[in-house]
């Protein structure tokens, strides 16, 4: 109880805003290279043995990596209920496509090796490509739409209402800026997948992965820079113009919000957040350089740094906004008015402090056990290899 009283509501809100970012970044750093490898599969593996090598680099770990995705969804549901309600209803079709693609992945892993026919295995290889490329693209499109603002409003009893018909809830998301964000996401994860293959494979596979990864990294940097210019010159930001009640009720209609100016004005207000885009550019550039030089561990670490910076820059740029509304700016969800109660956030924090170290320890142990390259001999001579 003493600790509960020491941690104020506003501090807990910021902590859970940060933890949500950590979970999303954790998902991108782990399952991100799984998606990248899946999207690269048809292009880096020319023979069945080469493709089996590629699959066996992620086969033992991809299920564990998806824990971060589940934790992220659970955190949104429990810590930010209005965000969960608005985003999962407004982005319903996009979420359905993402989940359908992710569901295909375990099916493809399971059934690919059940028959020896080239046509059978090729079909499942392209299914794995889809399960990697489609979520990687649509996650970026979703982030782009969050920066643009989402067409929803809240009624007086805080019921979220999403404007537009059923089809517009998907096709309306395909704004040019959102597609650019999707391209950045896809190319970023392709680079990350290439960095993983650079660490885990050898021979022709790693040579092709490096070639594609270099190009993908350059596209990611160019797209990220273009998105920054676009945000500065062509997209209105949001700002709270009323008094900010950091310990106020979880009622988004409590604050007055205006639209105008630039999202990038936050860098003038909080210059220290410049570290995020710097990390994004430096990490990605060094990952590209590492792929060119054939460095392994450092390349993957640089890639992780670049991804961390790119994703963190979005959250830090938008703070305190989580999901702005283009229909009624006053309905926008912020860190200060869209959270669960003080008690709920505190209990969740205690549980997180207990179980997060266990997850990290187990994950570290798994990667230590599986350390080393996957070779063609491994997949042709080892009966324990099933992919």
Tab-separated table of C-alpha atoms in Angstrom:
chain	number	residue	atom	x	y	z
A	1	UNK	CA	0.000	0.000	0.000
A	2	UNK	CA	2.888	2.350	0.709
A	3	UNK	CA	4.243	1.863	-2.799
A	4	UNK	CA	0.755	2.360	-4.221
A	5	UNK	CA	0.498	5.716	-2.472
A	6	UNK	CA	3.981	6.781	-3.570
A	7	UNK	CA	3.331	6.272	-7.306
A	8	UNK	CA	0.962	9.002	-8.449
A	9	UNK	CA	-1.663	8.409	-11.106
A	10	UNK	CA	0.097	10.656	-13.625
A	11	UNK	CA	3.378	8.777	-13.179
A	12	UNK	CA	1.632	5.444	-13.677
A	13	UNK	CA	0.046	6.737	-16.854
A	14	UNK	CA	3.439	7.725	-18.259
A	15	UNK	CA	4.955	4.421	-17.146
A	16	UNK	CA	2.278	2.464	-18.997
A	17	UNK	CA	2.595	4.680	-22.039
A	18	UNK	CA	6.299	3.807	-22.012
A	19	UNK	CA	5.650	0.117	-21.383
A	20	UNK	CA	3.241	0.002	-24.319
A	21	UNK	CA	6.029	1.401	-26.481
A	22	UNK	CA	8.464	-1.171	-25.074
A	23	UNK	CA	6.080	-4.017	-25.927
A	24	UNK	CA	5.520	-2.753	-29.471
A	25	UNK	CA	9.259	-2.285	-29.992
A	26	UNK	CA	9.909	-5.724	-28.486
A	27	UNK	CA	7.478	-7.223	-30.990
A	28	UNK	CA	9.208	-5.454	-33.880
A	29	UNK	CA	12.684	-6.513	-32.717
A	30	UNK	CA	11.779	-10.185	-32.304
A	31	UNK	CA	8.831	-11.180	-34.474
A	32	UNK	CA	9.934	-8.433	-36.865
A	33	UNK	CA	12.854	-10.492	-38.140
A	34	UNK	CA	10.512	-13.497	-38.423
A	35	UNK	CA	8.259	-11.481	-40.726
A	36	UNK	CA	11.271	-10.165	-42.612
A	37	UNK	CA	12.671	-13.660	-43.139
A	38	UNK	CA	9.280	-14.912	-44.294
A	39	UNK	CA	9.010	-12.081	-46.810
A	40	UNK	CA	12.552	-12.831	-48.045
A	41	UNK	CA	12.060	-16.601	-48.292
A	42	UNK	CA	11.190	-16.949	-52.019
A	43	UNK	CA	14.034	-14.635	-53.005
A	44	UNK	CA	16.970	-15.777	-50.869
A	45	UNK	CA	16.303	-19.502	-51.232
A	46	UNK	CA	16.541	-20.856	-54.790
A	47	UNK	CA	16.402	-24.561	-53.932
A	48	UNK	CA	14.293	-26.528	-51.493
A	49	UNK	CA	17.298	-27.159	-49.252
A	50	UNK	CA	18.163	-23.441	-49.171
A	51	UNK	CA	14.600	-22.573	-48.243
A	52	UNK	CA	14.614	-25.183	-45.503
A	53	UNK	CA	17.773	-23.577	-44.153
A	54	UNK	CA	16.013	-20.201	-44.091
A	55	UNK	CA	12.942	-21.618	-42.357
A	56	UNK	CA	15.002	-23.397	-39.728
A	57	UNK	CA	16.604	-20.132	-38.645
A	58	UNK	CA	13.233	-18.916	-37.352
A	59	UNK	CA	11.281	-22.147	-36.919
A	60	UNK	CA	12.321	-22.722	-33.286
A	61	UNK	CA	11.761	-19.126	-32.137
A	62	UNK	CA	8.878	-17.515	-34.015
A	63	UNK	CA	6.184	-18.776	-31.639
A	64	UNK	CA	7.988	-17.355	-28.623
A	65	UNK	CA	8.523	-14.069	-30.428
A	66	UNK	CA	4.771	-13.659	-30.870
A	67	UNK	CA	4.432	-13.385	-27.092
A	68	UNK	CA	5.290	-9.706	-27.510
A	69	UNK	CA	2.339	-9.241	-29.879
A	70	UNK	CA	-0.016	-10.868	-27.378
A	71	UNK	CA	1.395	-8.807	-24.518
A	72	UNK	CA	0.969	-5.625	-26.556
A	73	UNK	CA	-2.667	-6.391	-27.306
A	74	UNK	CA	-3.298	-7.308	-23.681
A	75	UNK	CA	-1.659	-4.114	-22.455
A	76	UNK	CA	-3.829	-2.007	-24.754
A	77	UNK	CA	-6.951	-3.832	-23.546
A	78	UNK	CA	-6.169	-3.513	-19.838
A	79	UNK	CA	-4.261	-0.230	-19.577
A	80	UNK	CA	-5.929	1.804	-22.339
A	81	UNK	CA	-9.530	0.530	-22.803
A	82	UNK	CA	-10.727	3.436	-24.999
A	83	UNK	CA	-7.729	2.939	-27.304
A	84	UNK	CA	-8.565	-0.756	-27.592
A	85	UNK	CA	-12.233	-0.015	-28.312
A	86	UNK	CA	-11.587	2.628	-30.974
A	87	UNK	CA	-8.608	1.056	-32.737
A	88	UNK	CA	-9.887	-2.512	-32.875
A	89	UNK	CA	-13.268	-1.380	-34.211
A	90	UNK	CA	-12.022	1.291	-36.609
A	91	UNK	CA	-9.154	-0.848	-37.916
A	92	UNK	CA	-11.235	-4.016	-37.862
A	93	UNK	CA	-10.733	-5.094	-41.474
A	94	UNK	CA	-7.034	-4.298	-41.392
A	95	UNK	CA	-6.687	-6.245	-38.133
A	96	UNK	CA	-8.567	-9.157	-39.690
A	97	UNK	CA	-6.188	-9.224	-42.669
A	98	UNK	CA	-3.157	-9.082	-40.342
A	99	UNK	CA	-4.474	-11.876	-38.126
A	100	UNK	CA	-5.403	-13.997	-41.143
A	101	UNK	CA	-1.864	-13.604	-42.474
A	102	UNK	CA	-0.364	-14.479	-39.082
A	103	UNK	CA	-2.626	-17.533	-38.809
A	104	UNK	CA	-1.352	-18.756	-42.179
A	105	UNK	CA	2.228	-18.873	-40.857
A	106	UNK	CA	1.912	-21.811	-38.428
A	107	UNK	CA	-0.186	-23.687	-40.972
A	108	UNK	CA	2.510	-23.191	-43.608
A	109	UNK	CA	5.270	-24.274	-41.215
A	110	UNK	CA	3.300	-27.409	-40.352
A	111	UNK	CA	2.185	-28.517	-43.802
A	112	UNK	CA	5.106	-27.472	-46.015
A	113	UNK	CA	7.149	-30.577	-45.224
A	114	UNK	CA	4.241	-33.036	-45.388
A	115	UNK	CA	4.721	-33.622	-49.135
A	116	UNK	CA	7.783	-33.588	-51.362
A	117	UNK	CA	6.153	-32.057	-54.452
A	118	UNK	CA	7.770	-28.856	-55.697
A	119	UNK	CA	4.409	-27.228	-56.388
A	120	UNK	CA	3.126	-28.058	-52.920
A	121	UNK	CA	6.147	-26.617	-51.153
A	122	UNK	CA	6.341	-23.550	-53.386
A	123	UNK	CA	2.712	-22.716	-52.603
A	124	UNK	CA	3.427	-22.826	-48.872
A	125	UNK	CA	6.589	-20.775	-49.380
A	126	UNK	CA	4.505	-17.997	-50.921
A	127	UNK	CA	2.033	-18.351	-48.066
A	128	UNK	CA	4.953	-17.690	-45.706
A	129	UNK	CA	5.915	-14.708	-47.836
A	130	UNK	CA	2.382	-13.336	-47.444
A	131	UNK	CA	2.364	-13.974	-43.696
A	132	UNK	CA	5.538	-11.896	-43.411
A	133	UNK	CA	5.058	-9.103	-45.916
A	134	UNK	CA	1.381	-8.273	-45.332
A	135	UNK	CA	1.572	-7.658	-41.546
A	136	UNK	CA	4.863	-5.780	-41.957
A	137	UNK	CA	3.192	-3.457	-44.458
A	138	UNK	CA	-0.118	-3.013	-42.635
A	139	UNK	CA	1.429	-2.336	-39.237
A	140	UNK	CA	3.196	0.621	-40.848
A	141	UNK	CA	-0.005	1.742	-42.566
A	142	UNK	CA	-1.725	1.722	-39.158
A	143	UNK	CA	1.025	3.896	-37.652
A	144	UNK	CA	0.716	6.306	-40.579
A	145	UNK	CA	-3.014	6.614	-39.959
A	146	UNK	CA	-2.446	7.295	-36.275
A	147	UNK	CA	-0.211	10.234	-37.233
A	148	UNK	CA	-2.841	11.456	-39.710
A	149	UNK	CA	-5.635	11.102	-37.190
A	150	UNK	CA	-8.555	8.702	-37.234
A	151	UNK	CA	-12.186	9.604	-38.146
A	152	UNK	CA	-13.967	8.745	-34.906
A	153	UNK	CA	-15.791	10.626	-32.187
A	154	UNK	CA	-17.091	9.875	-28.724
A	155	UNK	CA	-20.695	10.311	-27.668
A	156	UNK	CA	-21.600	11.955	-24.368
A	157	UNK	CA	-21.547	8.544	-22.667
A	158	UNK	CA	-18.092	7.858	-24.195
A	159	UNK	CA	-19.288	5.357	-26.771
A	160	UNK	CA	-16.834	5.433	-29.734
A	161	UNK	CA	-18.405	6.020	-33.139
A	162	UNK	CA	-16.334	5.482	-36.275
A	163	UNK	CA	-17.296	7.484	-39.366
A	164	UNK	CA	-17.513	5.800	-42.758
A	165	UNK	CA	-18.982	2.588	-44.128
A	166	UNK	CA	-17.662	-0.960	-43.888
A	167	UNK	CA	-15.403	-0.754	-46.950
A	168	UNK	CA	-13.966	2.647	-46.047
A	169	UNK	CA	-12.699	1.196	-42.782
A	170	UNK	CA	-10.086	-0.606	-44.863
A	171	UNK	CA	-9.626	1.314	-48.085
A	172	UNK	CA	-9.900	4.631	-46.247
A	173	UNK	CA	-6.696	3.696	-44.434
A	174	UNK	CA	-4.720	3.641	-47.682
A	175	UNK	CA	-3.779	7.326	-47.629
A	176	UNK	CA	-0.526	8.060	-49.524
A	177	UNK	CA	1.253	9.038	-46.303
A	178	UNK	CA	0.035	5.875	-44.592
A	179	UNK	CA	1.282	3.801	-47.535
A	180	UNK	CA	4.655	5.527	-47.218
A	181	UNK	CA	4.720	4.563	-43.532
A	182	UNK	CA	3.848	1.023	-44.588
A	183	UNK	CA	6.758	1.024	-47.049
A	184	UNK	CA	9.115	2.176	-44.285
A	185	UNK	CA	7.844	-0.603	-42.018
A	186	UNK	CA	8.149	-3.288	-44.686
A	187	UNK	CA	11.621	-2.255	-45.847
A	188	UNK	CA	12.795	-1.872	-42.236
A	189	UNK	CA	11.742	-5.418	-41.383
A	190	UNK	CA	13.172	-6.795	-44.628
A	191	UNK	CA	16.503	-5.304	-43.563
A	192	UNK	CA	16.036	-6.814	-40.104
A	193	UNK	CA	15.265	-10.227	-41.584
A	194	UNK	CA	18.351	-9.952	-43.789
A	195	UNK	CA	20.453	-9.084	-40.725
A	196	UNK	CA	19.131	-12.205	-39.010
A	197	UNK	CA	19.949	-14.410	-42.009
A	198	UNK	CA	23.356	-12.760	-42.166
A	199	UNK	CA	23.924	-14.060	-38.635
A	200	UNK	CA	22.328	-17.493	-39.010
A	201	UNK	CA	23.143	-18.703	-42.555
A	202	UNK	CA	26.041	-18.991	-44.966
A	203	UNK	CA	26.826	-19.416	-48.661
A	204	UNK	CA	24.463	-18.237	-51.425
A	205	UNK	CA	21.597	-17.613	-48.991
A	206	UNK	CA	23.514	-15.072	-46.951
A	207	UNK	CA	24.865	-13.383	-50.085
A	208	UNK	CA	21.345	-12.851	-51.444
A	209	UNK	CA	20.055	-11.746	-48.035
A	210	UNK	CA	22.791	-9.131	-47.739
A	211	UNK	CA	22.069	-7.781	-51.214
A	212	UNK	CA	18.347	-7.395	-50.552
A	213	UNK	CA	18.903	-6.133	-47.014
A	214	UNK	CA	21.194	-3.328	-48.189
A	215	UNK	CA	18.601	-2.118	-50.671
A	216	UNK	CA	15.800	-2.428	-48.103
A	217	UNK	CA	17.782	-0.437	-45.534
A	218	UNK	CA	18.404	2.372	-48.003
A	219	UNK	CA	14.691	2.444	-48.885
A	220	UNK	CA	13.805	2.539	-45.172
A	221	UNK	CA	16.081	5.527	-44.543
A	222	UNK	CA	14.833	7.412	-47.602
A	223	UNK	CA	11.188	6.702	-46.734
A	224	UNK	CA	11.710	7.696	-43.099
A	225	UNK	CA	13.303	10.988	-44.138
A	226	UNK	CA	10.502	11.682	-46.642
A	227	UNK	CA	7.896	10.933	-43.978
A	228	UNK	CA	9.561	13.476	-41.685
A	229	UNK	CA	9.466	16.147	-44.376
A	230	UNK	CA	5.839	15.282	-45.123
A	231	UNK	CA	4.934	15.595	-41.432
A	232	UNK	CA	6.645	18.982	-41.272
A	233	UNK	CA	5.069	20.459	-44.391
A	234	UNK	CA	1.832	18.678	-45.171
A	235	UNK	CA	0.178	17.154	-42.099
A	236	UNK	CA	-1.462	19.039	-39.245
A	237	UNK	CA	-0.639	18.048	-35.708
A	238	UNK	CA	-2.774	18.148	-32.572
A	239	UNK	CA	-2.378	20.051	-29.316
A	240	UNK	CA	-4.183	20.260	-25.970
A	241	UNK	CA	-5.256	23.881	-25.537
A	242	UNK	CA	-7.047	23.601	-22.192
A	243	UNK	CA	-5.475	23.060	-18.807
A	244	UNK	CA	-3.910	19.592	-18.682
A	245	UNK	CA	-5.243	17.511	-15.773
A	246	UNK	CA	-2.560	14.839	-15.519
A	247	UNK	CA	-4.355	13.288	-12.538
A	248	UNK	CA	-7.804	13.899	-13.960
A	249	UNK	CA	-10.570	11.449	-14.818
A	250	UNK	CA	-10.241	8.996	-17.678
A	251	UNK	CA	-12.592	10.987	-19.846
A	252	UNK	CA	-11.231	12.123	-23.235
A	253	UNK	CA	-13.955	14.770	-23.466
A	254	UNK	CA	-12.514	16.440	-20.376
A	255	UNK	CA	-9.816	18.270	-22.388
A	256	UNK	CA	-10.055	20.735	-25.258
A	257	UNK	CA	-7.921	19.847	-28.280
A	258	UNK	CA	-7.159	21.832	-31.406
A	259	UNK	CA	-5.744	20.735	-34.730
A	260	UNK	CA	-3.105	22.752	-36.518
A	261	UNK	CA	0.579	23.443	-36.586
A	262	UNK	CA	3.044	20.606	-36.932
A	263	UNK	CA	3.687	17.395	-35.035
A	264	UNK	CA	7.375	18.270	-35.228
A	265	UNK	CA	6.912	21.260	-32.936
A	266	UNK	CA	7.358	18.751	-30.135
A	267	UNK	CA	11.074	18.737	-30.956
A	268	UNK	CA	11.257	22.421	-30.107
A	269	UNK	CA	9.386	21.834	-26.833
A	270	UNK	CA	11.411	18.740	-25.894
A	271	UNK	CA	14.718	18.799	-27.789
A	272	UNK	CA	15.956	15.635	-26.056
A	273	UNK	CA	13.558	13.471	-28.089
A	274	UNK	CA	15.743	14.144	-31.136
A	275	UNK	CA	17.689	11.120	-29.934
A	276	UNK	CA	14.972	8.830	-31.369
A	277	UNK	CA	15.235	9.809	-35.063
A	278	UNK	CA	19.027	9.980	-34.693
A	279	UNK	CA	18.952	6.383	-33.450
A	280	UNK	CA	16.688	5.496	-36.368
A	281	UNK	CA	19.005	6.913	-39.022
A	282	UNK	CA	22.302	5.892	-37.407
A	283	UNK	CA	21.149	2.369	-36.561
A	284	UNK	CA	19.759	1.734	-40.030
A	285	UNK	CA	22.800	3.224	-41.758
A	286	UNK	CA	25.183	1.129	-39.661
A	287	UNK	CA	23.111	-1.992	-40.314
A	288	UNK	CA	23.425	-1.349	-44.050
A	289	UNK	CA	27.157	-0.826	-43.616
A	290	UNK	CA	27.373	-4.035	-41.608
A	291	UNK	CA	25.602	-5.995	-44.332
A	292	UNK	CA	28.020	-4.581	-46.876
A	293	UNK	CA	31.013	-5.571	-44.741
A	294	UNK	CA	29.638	-8.982	-43.783
A	295	UNK	CA	29.631	-8.281	-40.044
A	296	UNK	CA	27.173	-10.450	-38.162
A	297	UNK	CA	26.307	-9.759	-34.519
A	298	UNK	CA	26.908	-6.008	-34.701
A	299	UNK	CA	24.755	-5.749	-37.838
A	300	UNK	CA	21.773	-7.302	-36.077
A	301	UNK	CA	22.292	-5.038	-33.063
A	302	UNK	CA	22.493	-1.939	-35.257
A	303	UNK	CA	19.319	-3.034	-37.019
A	304	UNK	CA	17.580	-3.345	-33.652
A	305	UNK	CA	18.769	0.136	-32.708
A	306	UNK	CA	17.431	1.584	-35.962
A	307	UNK	CA	14.027	-0.037	-35.487
A	308	UNK	CA	13.881	1.136	-31.877
A	309	UNK	CA	14.614	4.710	-32.921
A	310	UNK	CA	12.095	4.764	-35.757
A	311	UNK	CA	9.243	3.384	-33.655
A	312	UNK	CA	10.125	5.454	-30.585
A	313	UNK	CA	10.186	8.635	-32.669
A	314	UNK	CA	6.489	8.190	-33.459
A	315	UNK	CA	5.428	7.886	-29.818
A	316	UNK	CA	7.702	10.687	-28.609
A	317	UNK	CA	6.591	13.006	-31.420
A	318	UNK	CA	2.899	12.469	-30.627
A	319	UNK	CA	3.101	12.584	-26.820
A	320	UNK	CA	0.743	12.973	-25.011
A	321	UNK	CA	-1.570	11.876	-27.831
A	322	UNK	CA	-2.215	8.181	-28.389
A	323	UNK	CA	-4.984	8.288	-30.995
A	324	UNK	CA	-6.085	11.700	-32.329
A	325	UNK	CA	-9.500	12.240	-33.897
A	326	UNK	CA	-9.981	14.111	-37.171
A	327	UNK	CA	-13.772	14.317	-36.779
A	328	UNK	CA	-13.830	15.768	-33.272
A	329	UNK	CA	-10.363	16.686	-31.939
A	330	UNK	CA	-11.816	16.875	-28.431
A	331	UNK	CA	-12.451	13.123	-28.647
A	332	UNK	CA	-8.746	12.452	-29.159
A	333	UNK	CA	-7.238	9.931	-26.770
A	334	UNK	CA	-4.242	11.049	-24.734
A	335	UNK	CA	-2.022	9.639	-22.020
A	336	UNK	CA	-3.854	11.767	-19.444
A	337	UNK	CA	-7.442	10.789	-20.192
A	338	UNK	CA	-7.630	7.337	-21.814
A	339	UNK	CA	-6.145	5.031	-19.180
A	340	UNK	CA	-7.573	2.551	-16.726
A	341	UNK	CA	-7.866	3.464	-13.056
A	342	UNK	CA	-4.955	4.163	-10.728
A	343	UNK	CA	-5.462	0.830	-8.957
A	344	UNK	CA	-5.637	-1.155	-12.200
A	345	UNK	CA	-2.444	0.368	-13.559
A	346	UNK	CA	-0.650	-0.264	-10.276
A	347	UNK	CA	-1.664	-3.947	-10.104
A	348	UNK	CA	-0.650	-4.421	-13.720
A	349	UNK	CA	2.712	-2.798	-13.011
A	350	UNK	CA	3.384	-5.184	-10.117
A	351	UNK	CA	2.502	-8.186	-12.297
A	352	UNK	CA	4.717	-6.842	-15.081
A	353	UNK	CA	7.672	-6.384	-12.740
A	354	UNK	CA	7.321	-10.031	-11.719
A	355	UNK	CA	6.784	-11.684	-15.088
A	356	UNK	CA	8.693	-9.469	-17.528
A	357	UNK	CA	12.120	-10.486	-16.131
A	358	UNK	CA	11.057	-14.138	-16.403
A	359	UNK	CA	10.095	-13.675	-20.052
A	360	UNK	CA	13.353	-11.892	-20.820
A	361	UNK	CA	15.395	-14.548	-18.991
A	362	UNK	CA	13.673	-17.414	-20.784
A	363	UNK	CA	13.987	-15.697	-24.155
A	364	UNK	CA	17.686	-15.054	-23.584
A	365	UNK	CA	18.212	-18.706	-22.617
A	366	UNK	CA	16.443	-19.918	-25.768
A	367	UNK	CA	18.601	-17.775	-28.040
A	368	UNK	CA	21.718	-18.919	-26.207
A	369	UNK	CA	20.801	-22.580	-26.722
A	370	UNK	CA	20.030	-22.005	-30.408
A	371	UNK	CA	23.147	-19.915	-31.026
A	372	UNK	CA	25.027	-20.739	-34.220
A	373	UNK	CA	24.434	-21.019	-37.936
A	374	UNK	CA	21.995	-23.299	-39.712
A	375	UNK	CA	23.737	-25.160	-42.530
A	376	UNK	CA	22.542	-27.313	-45.409
A	377	UNK	CA	23.996	-30.331	-43.631
A	378	UNK	CA	21.803	-29.553	-40.625
A	379	UNK	CA	18.582	-29.757	-42.624
A	380	UNK	CA	19.545	-32.777	-44.749
A	381	UNK	CA	21.183	-34.970	-42.092
A	382	UNK	CA	19.386	-34.048	-38.848
A	383	UNK	CA	16.109	-35.883	-38.385
A	384	UNK	CA	15.056	-33.392	-35.700
A	385	UNK	CA	14.810	-30.680	-38.352
A	386	UNK	CA	11.231	-30.672	-39.612
A	387	UNK	CA	10.831	-27.511	-41.682
